[in-house]
XYZ file of C-alpha atoms in Angstrom:
608
model
C 69.687 156.297 103.585
C 67.676 159.011 101.871
C 65.485 160.942 104.273
C 62.035 162.261 103.415
C 60.079 165.098 104.993
C 58.283 162.482 107.117
C 61.635 161.194 108.425
C 62.828 164.658 109.347
C 59.463 165.426 110.940
C 59.844 162.418 113.266
C 63.337 163.557 114.285
C 62.253 167.162 114.860
C 59.235 166.008 116.882
C 61.480 163.920 119.133
C 63.868 166.846 119.704
C 60.966 169.189 120.423
C 59.520 166.865 123.091
C 62.866 166.528 124.900
C 63.447 170.283 124.837
C 59.917 170.914 126.105
C 60.506 168.591 129.076
C 63.748 170.392 129.931
C 61.997 173.763 129.827
C 58.994 172.456 131.750
C 61.094 171.326 134.711
C 63.396 174.352 134.739
C 61.592 175.981 137.643
C 61.613 172.857 139.818
C 65.329 172.257 139.250
C 66.467 175.823 139.947
C 65.415 176.041 143.603
C 68.494 174.373 145.085
C 71.325 171.929 144.402
C 69.153 169.188 145.934
C 66.417 169.931 143.406
C 68.916 170.090 140.539
C 70.765 166.850 141.320
C 68.328 164.641 143.303
C 64.894 166.083 142.403
C 64.159 167.194 145.959
C 64.247 163.508 147.055
C 60.646 163.000 145.945
C 60.804 160.539 143.021
C 58.638 157.422 142.725
C 60.338 154.030 142.337
C 59.012 153.342 138.827
C 60.313 156.653 137.466
C 63.727 156.351 139.121
C 64.091 152.706 138.033
C 63.051 153.358 134.433
C 65.545 156.202 134.267
C 68.315 153.792 135.327
C 67.311 151.374 132.548
C 67.163 154.147 129.968
C 70.620 155.362 130.966
C 72.221 151.937 130.512
C 70.516 151.606 127.100
C 72.984 153.726 125.155
C 73.506 154.079 121.418
C 76.498 151.735 121.672
C 74.619 148.944 123.461
C 72.923 147.238 120.464
C 76.184 147.482 118.525
C 78.323 145.965 121.288
C 75.811 143.161 121.931
C 75.825 142.434 118.198
C 79.616 142.180 118.276
C 79.542 139.861 121.309
C 76.951 137.505 119.808
C 78.566 137.574 116.363
C 81.912 136.360 117.745
C 81.042 134.473 120.962
C 77.414 133.502 120.536
C 74.615 134.376 122.949
C 76.883 133.302 125.833
C 79.128 136.284 125.076
C 76.581 138.415 126.930
C 77.874 137.066 130.241
C 80.285 140.005 130.021
C 77.357 142.059 131.361
C 74.821 139.437 132.487
C 77.156 138.554 135.373
C 76.634 142.020 136.832
C 73.096 141.033 137.852
C 74.641 139.480 140.975
C 76.067 142.869 141.927
C 72.924 144.753 140.936
C 70.622 142.520 142.954
C 72.966 142.770 145.939
C 72.564 146.544 145.715
C 68.793 146.057 145.946
C 68.745 144.113 149.203
C 72.013 144.913 150.969
C 72.788 148.506 150.033
C 69.845 150.504 148.601
C 68.286 151.269 151.989
C 71.679 152.116 153.492
C 72.335 154.604 150.678
C 68.916 156.218 151.080
C 69.327 156.324 154.850
C 72.653 158.151 154.478
C 70.930 161.289 153.131
C 73.859 162.083 150.816
C 73.724 164.148 147.638
C 76.375 162.064 145.807
C 77.976 158.720 146.593
C 81.405 160.433 146.629
C 80.340 162.295 149.797
C 80.395 158.891 151.473
C 84.162 159.339 151.972
C 83.717 162.067 154.579
C 80.734 160.405 156.212
C 82.572 157.103 156.730
C 86.198 158.277 157.094
C 87.919 161.255 158.700
C 90.711 163.776 158.309
C 92.885 164.577 155.322
C 92.758 161.059 153.815
C 88.947 161.285 153.658
C 89.053 164.778 152.144
C 91.643 163.661 149.593
C 89.582 160.598 148.701
C 86.441 162.675 148.192
C 88.186 165.273 146.028
C 90.134 162.680 144.046
C 87.069 160.502 143.333
C 85.092 163.588 142.335
C 87.601 164.460 139.609
C 88.569 160.853 138.759
C 84.981 159.658 138.321
C 83.233 162.908 137.449
C 85.747 164.028 134.841
C 88.110 161.236 133.712
C 85.913 158.117 133.864
C 82.741 160.014 133.030
C 84.275 161.538 129.916
C 85.612 158.133 128.880
C 82.077 156.723 129.084
C 80.666 159.726 127.250
C 83.427 159.317 124.670
C 82.672 155.712 123.734
C 78.927 156.392 123.638
C 79.615 159.326 121.308
C 81.864 157.144 119.146
C 79.017 154.664 118.721
C 76.590 157.427 117.800
C 79.125 158.782 115.323
C 79.109 155.431 113.537
C 75.307 155.384 113.532
C 75.014 158.924 112.155
C 77.605 158.187 109.440
C 75.717 155.064 108.352
C 72.199 156.506 108.413
C 72.966 159.878 106.866
C 75.635 158.617 104.472
C 78.258 161.134 105.640
C 81.925 160.734 106.569
C 83.020 159.869 110.110
C 84.380 163.402 110.548
C 81.058 164.936 109.546
C 79.166 162.514 111.787
C 81.411 163.388 114.730
C 80.799 167.076 114.054
C 77.014 166.477 114.129
C 77.335 164.710 117.480
C 79.756 167.213 118.978
C 78.233 170.452 117.736
C 74.545 169.545 117.794
C 73.425 166.389 119.624
C 75.628 166.697 122.722
C 75.085 170.474 123.158
C 71.353 169.951 122.656
C 71.379 167.284 125.360
C 73.477 169.523 127.583
C 70.898 172.272 127.077
C 67.892 170.339 128.356
C 69.973 168.783 131.171
C 71.241 172.213 132.242
C 67.681 173.575 132.152
C 65.722 170.732 133.718
C 68.231 169.161 136.111
C 67.459 165.631 137.263
C 63.686 166.159 136.950
C 64.136 166.846 133.244
C 66.462 163.858 132.883
C 64.027 161.480 134.606
C 60.984 162.358 132.499
C 62.867 162.487 129.209
C 64.351 159.087 130.126
C 60.845 157.676 130.529
C 59.811 158.945 127.100
C 63.092 157.875 125.519
C 62.984 154.359 126.990
C 59.506 153.681 125.592
C 60.630 154.927 122.172
C 63.876 152.920 122.220
C 62.218 149.638 123.162
C 59.600 150.020 120.444
C 62.360 150.639 117.899
C 64.630 147.699 118.820
C 61.674 145.299 118.922
C 60.740 146.475 115.431
C 64.325 146.092 114.169
C 64.464 142.548 115.607
C 61.220 141.668 113.823
C 62.522 142.826 110.453
C 65.917 141.189 111.049
C 64.454 137.760 111.817
C 62.033 138.111 108.885
C 64.941 138.916 106.556
C 66.686 135.739 107.765
C 63.599 133.701 106.792
C 61.751 133.629 110.104
C 62.775 132.167 113.450
C 62.786 128.484 112.426
C 64.672 129.158 109.199
C 67.199 131.402 110.961
C 67.925 128.784 113.626
C 68.237 126.130 110.936
C 70.737 128.227 108.999
C 72.772 128.828 112.154
C 72.895 125.077 112.797
C 73.987 124.448 109.201
C 76.701 127.111 109.489
C 77.987 125.422 112.635
C 78.229 122.058 110.876
C 79.994 123.651 107.905
C 82.512 125.377 110.188
C 83.529 122.056 111.762
C 84.743 121.329 115.307
C 86.160 124.836 115.767
C 82.674 126.328 116.019
C 80.159 126.265 118.834
C 76.411 126.741 119.073
C 75.717 130.455 118.605
C 72.354 130.136 120.409
C 73.728 128.508 123.559
C 73.311 130.463 126.786
C 76.507 129.024 128.283
C 80.048 128.143 127.153
C 80.916 124.663 125.909
C 82.373 123.107 129.081
C 83.477 119.993 127.180
C 86.329 122.096 125.798
C 89.435 123.047 127.828
C 89.087 126.175 129.996
C 91.232 128.300 127.679
C 89.888 126.816 124.426
C 88.656 129.388 121.920
C 86.264 128.698 119.069
C 83.848 130.534 116.802
C 80.532 131.432 118.503
C 81.802 130.174 121.840
C 82.709 132.056 124.994
C 85.902 130.598 126.518
C 85.050 128.822 129.766
C 87.764 130.732 131.633
C 86.233 134.049 130.583
C 82.814 132.861 131.774
C 84.249 131.817 135.145
C 85.900 135.226 135.533
C 82.631 136.957 134.596
C 80.482 134.954 136.990
C 82.987 134.224 139.760
C 85.029 137.420 140.016
C 83.837 140.270 137.833
C 80.526 141.084 139.517
C 81.985 141.643 142.996
C 85.551 142.742 142.175
C 85.051 145.235 139.318
C 83.840 148.811 139.446
C 81.638 149.498 136.434
C 79.097 152.330 135.976
C 75.579 151.106 136.656
C 76.829 147.884 138.275
C 79.141 149.120 141.019
C 79.601 146.618 143.886
C 77.559 148.086 146.687
C 75.861 150.552 144.378
C 77.149 153.986 143.449
C 77.270 156.479 140.594
C 73.984 157.309 138.950
C 72.360 154.253 140.586
C 73.032 155.824 143.983
C 71.889 159.199 142.629
C 68.497 157.717 141.719
C 68.283 156.074 145.153
C 69.016 159.431 146.819
C 66.246 161.000 144.750
C 63.656 158.391 145.820
C 60.885 159.297 148.260
C 62.004 156.890 150.973
C 63.928 153.688 151.596
C 61.194 151.460 150.169
C 60.998 153.454 146.928
C 64.791 153.348 146.705
C 64.833 149.559 147.034
C 61.997 149.040 144.538
C 63.603 151.394 142.011
C 66.777 149.295 141.839
C 64.759 146.059 141.807
C 62.735 147.266 138.807
C 65.938 148.392 137.103
C 67.504 144.927 137.415
C 64.383 143.159 136.148
C 64.019 145.416 133.114
C 67.756 145.686 132.385
C 68.587 141.972 132.439
C 65.333 140.096 131.777
C 63.171 142.271 129.519
C 65.577 144.213 127.348
C 68.284 141.922 125.859
C 66.374 139.671 123.458
C 65.586 142.178 120.677
C 69.328 142.929 120.411
C 70.314 139.254 120.568
C 67.841 138.164 117.878
C 69.057 140.942 115.589
C 72.655 139.834 116.202
C 71.823 136.200 115.336
C 70.167 137.405 112.156
C 73.339 139.365 111.337
C 75.378 136.139 111.522
C 73.089 134.588 108.909
C 72.755 137.641 106.668
C 76.392 138.839 106.843
C 78.584 135.827 107.710
C 82.025 137.371 107.109
C 81.982 140.859 108.609
C 85.364 142.336 109.401
C 83.775 144.581 112.046
C 80.913 142.593 113.663
C 79.470 145.620 115.473
C 78.430 147.059 112.090
C 75.995 144.170 111.569
C 73.248 145.917 113.505
C 73.303 149.062 111.401
C 73.541 147.055 108.165
C 70.230 145.427 109.077
C 68.694 148.787 109.983
C 69.708 150.404 106.700
C 68.804 147.471 104.437
C 65.775 145.773 105.970
C 63.822 148.339 107.994
C 61.108 149.870 105.726
C 61.843 153.392 104.444
C 58.706 154.726 106.117
C 60.189 153.961 109.546
C 63.701 155.291 109.020
C 63.129 158.625 110.740
C 61.614 156.924 113.788
C 64.571 154.511 113.955
C 67.046 157.398 113.882
C 65.001 159.175 116.568
C 65.215 155.979 118.642
C 68.993 155.919 118.372
C 69.093 159.583 119.276
C 66.985 158.761 122.339
C 69.419 155.983 123.316
C 72.350 158.325 122.907
C 70.822 161.312 124.637
C 69.393 159.437 127.630
C 72.871 158.176 128.508
C 74.535 161.502 127.772
C 71.944 163.322 129.894
C 72.498 161.163 132.968
C 76.280 161.183 132.633
C 76.325 164.961 132.315
C 74.076 165.518 135.333
C 75.827 162.858 137.436
C 79.331 164.039 136.487
C 78.471 167.660 137.171
C 77.157 166.688 140.615
C 80.597 165.318 141.516
C 82.496 168.301 140.164
C 80.249 170.841 141.886
C 79.161 169.209 145.156
C 82.307 167.227 145.890
C 85.045 169.407 144.446
C 84.009 173.010 143.811
C 81.689 173.434 146.787
C 83.873 171.364 149.118
C 87.323 172.718 148.266
C 86.982 175.990 146.316
C 83.922 178.034 147.377
C 82.016 176.862 150.409
C 79.842 179.844 151.372
C 77.885 180.838 148.237
C 74.108 180.724 147.903
C 72.178 177.956 146.142
C 71.647 179.925 142.927
C 75.419 180.316 142.543
C 75.943 176.563 142.760
C 73.149 175.907 140.269
C 74.886 178.286 137.821
C 78.222 176.507 138.397
C 76.461 173.185 137.844
C 75.332 174.362 134.430
C 78.856 175.546 133.588
C 80.237 172.151 134.699
C 77.774 170.463 132.354
C 79.091 172.542 129.445
C 82.682 171.671 130.365
C 81.859 167.954 130.327
C 80.300 168.334 126.880
C 83.556 169.775 125.512
C 85.822 167.227 127.231
C 83.788 164.192 126.157
C 83.697 165.379 122.544
C 87.490 165.544 122.468
C 87.905 162.106 124.045
C 85.474 160.522 121.583
C 87.755 161.439 118.715
C 90.692 159.709 120.463
C 89.087 156.307 121.213
C 90.136 153.395 119.003
C 86.890 151.449 119.421
C 83.754 151.174 121.544
C 84.852 147.899 123.118
C 88.264 149.312 124.049
C 86.477 151.872 126.223
C 84.343 149.202 127.906
C 87.298 146.957 128.693
C 89.553 149.743 129.992
C 86.869 150.876 132.452
C 86.422 147.286 133.646
C 90.154 146.648 134.009
C 90.937 149.883 135.826
C 88.302 149.039 138.439
C 89.327 145.383 138.876
C 89.895 144.421 142.507
C 88.352 147.559 144.003
C 84.893 146.072 144.458
C 85.668 144.235 147.684
C 86.343 147.545 149.441
C 83.071 149.045 148.215
C 81.144 146.044 149.559
C 82.865 145.745 152.927
C 83.028 149.438 153.839
C 79.355 149.194 154.862
C 79.681 145.909 156.767
C 83.151 145.961 158.391
C 84.201 148.746 160.730
C 87.900 148.129 160.065
C 87.842 149.463 156.469
C 89.434 152.926 156.334
C 90.181 155.648 153.802
C 93.553 154.119 152.962
C 91.771 150.896 151.960
C 89.951 152.717 149.165
C 92.908 154.873 148.154
C 95.281 151.907 147.882
C 92.717 149.848 145.946
C 92.092 152.569 143.353
C 95.790 153.373 142.940
C 96.856 149.733 142.618
C 94.140 148.886 140.074
C 95.114 151.869 137.939
C 98.863 151.121 138.066
C 98.364 147.389 137.424
C 96.111 148.077 134.428
C 98.576 150.498 132.849
C 101.510 148.143 133.546
C 99.798 145.115 131.982
C 98.783 147.132 128.938
C 102.366 148.327 128.417
C 104.105 145.000 129.119
C 101.376 142.791 127.483
C 102.432 139.496 129.127
C 99.337 137.566 128.016
C 98.493 136.114 124.616
C 95.292 134.987 122.920
C 92.198 136.666 121.538
C 90.517 139.621 123.200
C 88.283 137.650 125.642
C 91.178 135.477 126.858
C 93.587 138.377 127.336
C 90.863 140.302 129.161
C 90.173 137.360 131.492
C 93.857 136.863 132.358
C 94.465 140.599 132.817
C 91.362 140.974 134.997
C 92.320 138.036 137.222
C 95.855 139.354 137.690
C 94.734 142.914 138.447
C 92.056 141.682 140.865
C 94.498 139.457 142.765
C 97.180 142.136 143.092
C 94.732 144.907 143.999
C 92.890 142.802 146.587
C 96.134 141.712 148.236
C 97.365 145.319 148.456
C 94.228 146.850 149.958
C 93.784 144.026 152.492
C 97.379 144.445 153.685
C 97.016 148.242 153.809
C 93.811 147.917 155.836
C 95.463 145.683 158.417
C 98.665 147.716 158.826
C 96.948 151.113 159.089
C 94.829 152.204 162.009
C 91.015 152.229 162.069
C 88.998 155.405 161.739
C 88.485 157.474 164.923
C 85.900 156.162 167.334
C 83.592 159.188 167.026
C 83.531 158.943 163.213
C 82.624 155.257 163.356
C 79.935 155.933 165.956
C 78.433 158.727 163.867
C 78.267 156.450 160.812
C 76.818 153.559 162.800
C 74.106 155.714 164.355
C 73.110 157.223 161.023
C 73.145 154.160 158.759
C 72.486 151.226 161.138
C 74.603 148.634 159.275
C 74.375 144.926 160.138
C 75.815 144.534 163.604
C 78.090 141.507 163.012
C 80.899 143.485 161.400
C 80.431 146.446 163.752
C 80.426 144.790 167.195
C 83.237 146.944 168.699
C 81.345 150.069 167.621
C 77.890 148.738 168.508
C 79.000 148.189 172.117
C 79.630 151.941 172.350
C 76.089 152.740 171.148
C 73.766 150.537 173.232
C 70.843 152.900 172.545
C 70.803 151.776 168.874
C 68.804 148.605 168.317
C 71.198 146.252 166.477
C 70.317 145.412 162.882
C 70.400 141.675 162.151
C 68.950 141.313 158.669
C 71.955 140.149 156.619
C 70.812 136.519 156.400
C 67.314 137.396 155.196
C 68.729 139.949 152.763
C 71.029 137.311 151.274
C 68.061 134.954 150.833
C 66.198 137.722 148.987
C 69.339 138.353 146.897
C 69.392 134.695 145.816
C 65.653 134.755 145.068
C 66.027 137.964 143.050
C 68.915 136.615 140.973
C 67.070 133.353 140.333
C 63.912 135.251 139.347
C 65.708 137.405 136.765
C 67.957 134.692 135.284
C 65.026 132.274 134.960
C 62.980 135.003 133.257
C 65.882 135.867 130.938
C 66.437 132.279 129.821
C 62.709 131.514 129.822
C 62.004 134.325 127.366
C 64.904 133.103 125.241
C 63.475 129.593 125.087
C 59.992 130.869 124.275
C 61.473 132.789 121.334
C 63.925 130.162 120.066
C 62.453 126.945 121.452
C 61.673 124.550 122.783
C 58.693 126.466 124.131
C 58.012 123.997 126.953
C 61.409 124.754 128.461
C 60.636 128.445 128.297
C 57.325 127.875 130.074
C 58.975 125.860 132.857
C 61.697 128.481 133.343
C 59.161 131.322 133.457
C 57.069 129.358 135.954
C 60.168 129.044 138.156
C 60.751 132.784 137.799
C 57.156 133.440 138.848
C 57.552 131.284 141.979
C 60.695 133.224 142.956
C 58.878 136.502 142.294
C 55.948 135.463 144.502
C 58.267 134.499 147.359
C 60.180 137.749 146.981
C 56.997 139.845 146.888
C 55.698 138.179 150.039
C 58.932 138.859 151.917
C 59.232 142.477 150.728
C 55.608 143.164 151.699
C 56.065 141.540 155.088
C 59.365 143.207 155.963
C 59.333 146.648 154.383
C 55.593 147.096 154.428
C 55.671 146.707 158.205
C 58.670 149.038 158.504
C 56.905 151.718 156.454
C 53.756 151.423 158.585
C 55.729 151.657 161.823
C 57.658 154.673 160.513
C 54.419 156.453 159.527
C 52.888 155.740 162.961
C 55.969 157.097 164.714
C 55.921 160.273 162.615
C 52.219 160.762 163.351
C 52.858 160.420 167.098
C 55.640 162.992 166.940
C 53.465 165.446 165.035
C 50.598 165.023 167.497
């Protein structure tokens, strides 16, 4: 692509706005570690939720979705659609508990819930494991995707593109993150998300137009399926072909076994950034930064609606167009950028590149700030220097951000592919999710439960990758590996929990008094704290969880049917989504509106 002065002007304008926001919020972020990492706990739900959506919309996301649709059809997106179940559970079962905890990072949970050396070890280990190793792996695959985009758009070699990312884009992002802290990240995310969505909608429009329009594109896909014979499925189907055997693999079809693993196991058993069972990571960070429990809940609810229902279809339509326009790609993920470079008008090229930069930098910004929070608050401040002033820790936070920039750049050059990074992160967290869910709702979970789960998942993943006992294509091998790792890990941590002792009584009482978890799994502890009114909201929360999942899935499929037809089905599905939304709104207003009013009245009485 040849860039004009107008193209470069759009890119420079984007960079100037992001830098301005970082500088603007420098003063607010420099007051304390709380201001730097959780924005003084004063963020509105819509800003926190939009920041979550912007973070999960990385430069690699359109490329990976294109690869999934190109090989497995629309149903291939169940690899990440299934995580809605976990995300919506975070909304109604965990968001208020996280906000109530008053933590700075979710890793601090270890020493709030557990005691002694095992708890300290767990906190320090997770700080380095997640903040450095896993965080840099995520940063690495996002950088690898951006490297491919820069190489394609600027017409340079992969080495030159990597150099641009490593020596300019990442340091530039690190600069405004280091200056503005989480406040700068939140407001740049808002700007970047609006820009990114406008860009991908535009790319989808030009992609479908290049394929002849929606009707012509769907007709060509149907003709390609007929020409491919019985070994091809319907690329536009939302679900696998269940008439085939569970392990059957075909073109444009997600194997049924993989779908069952995604929907039946993956969402609750796997740790994955942005979709952690029970919440965690930067999702928890945004909850901590929210004004109160209600804002924390609404922020995650908005995130799940926007992430799963509103955002996917521009990527999916572009991917379907890529099947028609480029039917024999050796590397399907490249289909998205081929459409961008060949069918988007030259006058918009600079804006498109700025949009990809926004996608890249919004994710990098959050990962840098979130990772630095672990390394500083949960490792440096906890184990190395505990008595410094706030300005010292802010300076160390900025140095930690720079260190993450260097480490992620190195790891990006080592990754084989974007998808390999995704799958390794999923596999290494397989089976750990049950602990993260139950630690809030069952008093018997202890530090050794978490430690054994993490260690077993890691060892099982490495063992299965070395031995390679399973055969088949990527999705089938992933499904079998994930099932095996989940089964082994779950068995180990359950046994370890039962053979080791519970946490000390005083630690359990302190947690129960602070967080007020549902009483059913805490009866032995609740009897020791009769002054605490028992919480009995699990049933109603589960009903809201079901309503929320139904609302989002119906909206997702309804929008798909409106776009691809038949329109009447889309209308019916969206009507069902609206009914679920109305029921959910009524319950949230009744339950949390009353709680907020009572809390305000109590505070007023205390002040008077």
